[in-house]
Amino acid sequence: MARCGCGSRRKCEEWIIAGLVEVNGQIVTQLGSQIDPGRDQVRLRGRRVEDRQPQVTVMLNKPAGYVTTSRDQFGRPDVCRLVRIPGVRLYPVGRLDYQTTGLLLLTNDGDLAHRLMHPGHRVPKVYQALLKGKVTETELNRLRRGVALDDGYRTSEAKARLLGAEGANSRVEITIFEGKNHQVRRMARAIGHPVLRLRRVAEGPLKLGRLEEGKYRILTPEEVKMLKSLN
Ligand code: URA
């Protein structure tokens, strides 16, 4: 709050203790509570506290070997170091596994991040996966209808199509409309064909296209508008 120009740190602490500050609709009176500026909404006396950075959303083609969390317990590099824009701090929208490549959005627009990550938002995410072994049409049908994951969760309907063979393995395109942890890998394991390689190629109306691995581009205002109008 102090960084956003609301007042001195001391004043901000007084306001927190006085119960004037809400995080995501909940009053927070604990000093030192951490928030994620890319995701959490902070209000002081009901008014939104906003960072004065310009709002920026980028699409990154994430390479393998990067995490999407900021504090990794193994000290592995995080994707934020691949997107350096002076004066702007961006946060990943959702997660991609360490070894997964492809389309990842990063933004400092808390409203956009919130909308895209809301579980009620059935934004389609398209993955191209190399699955071990030969996948049959019956197995693709199981993916389409929904499979039970290792924790018993049953996935909702998905799209799945065979793209071709790569040696003894199968290239499959899978579209999911939800975002459980490691969902595609767990779905593939559920049908007995573990993922060997995974890349996200589209999210909602956005496609990765020819963006090179490790590179990013700033979304146009029209693209941001499109994302915000998804429901
Ligand atoms: N599903 C996965 O299993 N991993 C990802 O990174 C994304 C979707």
Coordinates of C-alpha atoms and ligand atoms in Angstrom, one line a residue:
M1 CA 0.0 0.0 0.0
A2 CA 2.8 2.4 0.9
R3 CA 4.4 1.6 -2.5
C4 CA 1.2 2.4 -4.2
G5 CA 1.2 5.9 -2.7
C6 CA -1.6 5.5 -0.1
G7 CA 0.6 6.9 2.7
S8 CA 3.6 6.2 4.8
R9 CA 4.3 2.6 6.0
R10 CA 3.4 3.7 9.5
K11 CA 0.0 5.1 8.4
C12 CA -0.7 2.0 6.3
E13 CA 0.0 -0.2 9.4
E14 CA -2.5 2.0 11.4
W15 CA -5.1 1.5 8.8
I16 CA -4.6 -2.2 8.7
I17 CA -4.9 -2.5 12.5
A18 CA -8.0 -0.3 12.4
G19 CA -9.7 -2.8 10.0
L20 CA -9.9 -0.4 7.1
V21 CA -8.1 -2.8 4.7
E22 CA -9.6 -5.6 2.7
V23 CA -7.9 -8.3 0.7
N24 CA -10.1 -10.1 -1.7
G25 CA -13.2 -8.9 0.2
Q26 CA -11.9 -10.0 3.6
I27 CA -10.8 -7.5 6.3
V28 CA -7.2 -8.2 7.2
T29 CA -5.8 -6.8 10.5
Q30 CA -2.7 -8.9 10.7
L31 CA 0.5 -6.8 10.0
G32 CA 2.9 -8.4 7.7
S33 CA 0.2 -10.4 5.8
Q34 CA 1.6 -11.2 2.4
I35 CA -0.3 -10.6 -0.8
D36 CA 0.4 -11.4 -4.4
P37 CA 0.0 -8.0 -6.2
G38 CA -0.7 -9.8 -9.5
R39 CA -3.6 -11.7 -8.1
D40 CA -5.0 -10.2 -4.9
Q41 CA -7.3 -7.2 -4.8
V42 CA -6.6 -4.7 -2.0
R43 CA -9.1 -2.1 -0.8
L44 CA -8.5 0.8 1.6
R45 CA -11.8 2.1 3.0
G46 CA -13.5 0.3 0.2
R47 CA -11.4 2.0 -2.6
R48 CA -9.2 -0.2 -4.7
V49 CA -5.4 0.2 -4.1
E50 CA -3.6 0.0 -7.4
D51 CA 0.0 0.0 -8.3
R52 CA 0.9 2.9 -10.5
Q53 CA 2.7 0.7 -13.0
P54 CA 1.2 0.7 -16.5
Q55 CA -0.8 -2.5 -17.0
V56 CA 1.0 -4.9 -19.1
T57 CA 0.1 -8.5 -20.2
V58 CA 2.6 -10.6 -22.1
M59 CA 2.5 -14.0 -23.8
L60 CA 5.7 -16.0 -23.1
N61 CA 6.7 -19.1 -24.9
K62 CA 8.0 -20.9 -21.8
P63 CA 11.0 -23.1 -22.2
A64 CA 11.4 -26.3 -20.1
G65 CA 13.5 -25.8 -17.0
Y66 CA 11.7 -22.8 -15.5
V67 CA 9.2 -22.7 -12.7
T68 CA 6.1 -20.5 -12.6
T69 CA 6.2 -19.9 -8.8
S70 CA 8.3 -17.1 -7.4
R71 CA 9.8 -18.9 -4.4
D72 CA 10.9 -22.4 -5.5
Q73 CA 12.2 -24.6 -2.7
F74 CA 14.9 -26.0 -5.0
G75 CA 16.1 -22.6 -6.2
R76 CA 15.2 -23.3 -9.8
P77 CA 15.0 -20.3 -12.1
D78 CA 11.5 -18.8 -12.5
V79 CA 9.9 -17.5 -15.7
C80 CA 9.8 -13.9 -14.5
R81 CA 13.5 -13.6 -15.4
L82 CA 12.7 -14.2 -19.0
V83 CA 10.5 -11.1 -19.2
R84 CA 12.3 -7.9 -18.2
I85 CA 10.3 -4.7 -18.7
P86 CA 11.7 -1.7 -16.9
G87 CA 9.4 -0.4 -14.1
V88 CA 7.0 -3.3 -14.5
R89 CA 6.7 -6.4 -12.3
L90 CA 4.7 -9.3 -13.9
Y91 CA 3.3 -12.4 -12.4
P92 CA 2.4 -15.7 -14.2
V93 CA -1.3 -16.3 -14.7
G94 CA -1.7 -19.9 -13.5
R95 CA 0.9 -22.5 -13.7
L96 CA 2.9 -24.6 -16.1
D97 CA 5.0 -27.4 -14.9
Y98 CA 8.8 -27.1 -14.8
Q99 CA 9.2 -29.2 -17.9
T100 CA 6.1 -28.0 -19.8
T101 CA 6.7 -25.5 -22.6
G102 CA 4.5 -23.1 -24.4
L103 CA 2.0 -20.4 -23.9
L104 CA 2.1 -18.7 -20.5
L105 CA 0.5 -15.3 -19.8
L106 CA 2.2 -12.9 -17.3
T107 CA 0.5 -9.8 -16.1
N108 CA 0.3 -7.1 -13.5
D109 CA -3.4 -6.6 -14.2
G110 CA -4.9 -8.2 -11.1
D111 CA -8.4 -8.0 -12.5
L112 CA -7.4 -10.0 -15.6
A113 CA -5.4 -12.6 -13.6
H114 CA -8.4 -13.0 -11.3
R115 CA -10.8 -13.6 -14.1
L116 CA -8.6 -16.0 -16.0
M117 CA -7.9 -18.1 -12.9
H118 CA -11.4 -18.2 -11.5
P119 CA -12.5 -21.9 -11.6
G120 CA -15.9 -20.9 -13.0
H121 CA -14.1 -19.6 -16.1
R122 CA -14.0 -22.5 -18.5
V123 CA -11.3 -21.0 -20.7
P124 CA -10.1 -23.7 -23.1
K125 CA -6.5 -24.5 -22.9
V126 CA -5.0 -26.5 -25.7
Y127 CA -2.0 -28.8 -25.2
Q128 CA 0.1 -30.8 -27.6
A129 CA 1.5 -33.8 -25.9
L130 CA 3.8 -36.7 -26.8
L131 CA 2.3 -39.7 -25.1
K132 CA 4.2 -42.9 -24.5
G133 CA 3.1 -45.8 -26.7
K134 CA 0.2 -46.1 -29.2
V135 CA -2.9 -44.4 -28.1
T136 CA -6.2 -45.9 -29.3
E137 CA -9.5 -44.2 -30.2
T138 CA -11.1 -45.9 -27.2
E139 CA -8.5 -44.3 -24.9
L140 CA -9.0 -40.9 -26.6
N141 CA -12.7 -41.4 -25.9
R142 CA -12.0 -41.9 -22.2
L143 CA -10.1 -38.6 -22.2
R144 CA -13.0 -36.9 -23.9
R145 CA -15.6 -38.2 -21.5
G146 CA -13.5 -37.7 -18.4
V147 CA -11.2 -39.9 -16.4
A148 CA -10.6 -40.5 -12.7
L149 CA -7.3 -39.0 -11.6
D150 CA -5.0 -40.4 -8.9
D151 CA -6.9 -38.5 -6.1
G152 CA -10.3 -39.7 -7.3
Y153 CA -11.2 -36.4 -9.0
R154 CA -13.2 -37.0 -12.2
T155 CA -12.2 -34.7 -15.0
S156 CA -14.9 -32.9 -17.0
E157 CA -15.4 -33.3 -20.7
A158 CA -12.3 -32.6 -22.8
K159 CA -11.3 -32.7 -26.4
A160 CA -8.7 -35.1 -27.6
R161 CA -7.4 -36.0 -31.1
L162 CA -4.5 -37.9 -32.5
L163 CA -2.1 -35.8 -34.4
G164 CA 0.2 -38.6 -35.5
A165 CA 2.9 -41.0 -34.4
E166 CA 6.4 -40.3 -33.4
G167 CA 8.3 -43.5 -33.5
A168 CA 6.6 -45.8 -31.0
N169 CA 4.8 -42.9 -29.3
S170 CA 1.7 -40.8 -30.1
R171 CA 1.3 -37.1 -30.6
V172 CA -2.1 -36.0 -29.2
E173 CA -3.8 -32.7 -28.9
I174 CA -5.8 -32.3 -25.7
T175 CA -8.1 -29.4 -24.8
I176 CA -9.2 -29.0 -21.2
F177 CA -11.6 -26.5 -19.7
E178 CA -10.5 -26.6 -16.1
G179 CA -7.1 -26.5 -14.5
K180 CA -6.3 -29.0 -11.8
N181 CA -2.7 -29.5 -10.8
H182 CA -0.7 -31.4 -13.4
Q183 CA -4.0 -32.2 -15.1
V184 CA -2.8 -33.3 -18.5
R185 CA 0.0 -35.4 -17.1
R186 CA -2.4 -37.1 -14.7
M187 CA -5.1 -37.6 -17.4
A188 CA -2.5 -39.3 -19.6
R189 CA -1.3 -41.5 -16.8
A190 CA -4.9 -42.5 -16.1
I191 CA -5.2 -44.0 -19.6
G192 CA -1.8 -45.7 -19.3
H193 CA 0.2 -43.4 -21.6
P194 CA 2.5 -41.1 -19.6
V195 CA 3.4 -37.7 -21.0
L196 CA 6.9 -37.6 -22.5
R197 CA 6.6 -34.0 -23.7
L198 CA 4.0 -31.3 -23.1
R199 CA 3.4 -27.9 -24.7
R200 CA 0.5 -25.5 -24.4
V201 CA -0.4 -24.0 -27.7
A202 CA -3.5 -21.9 -27.0
E203 CA -5.4 -20.4 -24.2
G204 CA -8.9 -19.0 -24.9
P205 CA -8.6 -16.9 -28.1
L206 CA -4.8 -16.7 -27.9
K207 CA -2.5 -18.9 -29.9
L208 CA 1.2 -19.4 -29.4
G209 CA 1.8 -19.1 -33.2
R210 CA 5.4 -18.7 -34.2
L211 CA 6.7 -17.1 -31.0
E212 CA 10.1 -18.7 -30.3
E213 CA 10.8 -20.6 -27.1
G214 CA 12.1 -18.2 -24.4
K215 CA 10.6 -15.1 -26.2
Y216 CA 7.6 -13.0 -25.3
R217 CA 5.4 -10.4 -26.8
I218 CA 3.2 -7.8 -25.3
L219 CA -0.5 -8.4 -25.9
T220 CA -2.4 -5.8 -27.9
P221 CA -5.2 -3.8 -26.2
E222 CA -7.7 -5.8 -28.4
E223 CA -6.3 -9.1 -27.2
V224 CA -6.6 -8.0 -23.5
K225 CA -10.1 -6.8 -24.2
M226 CA -10.9 -10.2 -25.7
L227 CA -9.5 -12.0 -22.6
K228 CA -11.5 -9.7 -20.3
S229 CA -14.7 -10.4 -22.2
L230 CA -14.5 -14.2 -21.7
N231 CA -17.0 -15.6 -19.3
Ligands
URA1 N1 -1.2 -30.0 -17.3 C1 0.0 -30.6 -16.8 O1 0.0 -31.7 -16.5 N2 1.0 -29.8 -16.8 C2 1.1 -28.5 -17.2 O2 2.1 -27.8 -17.1 C3 -0.1 -28.0 -17.7 C4 -1.2 -28.8 -17.7

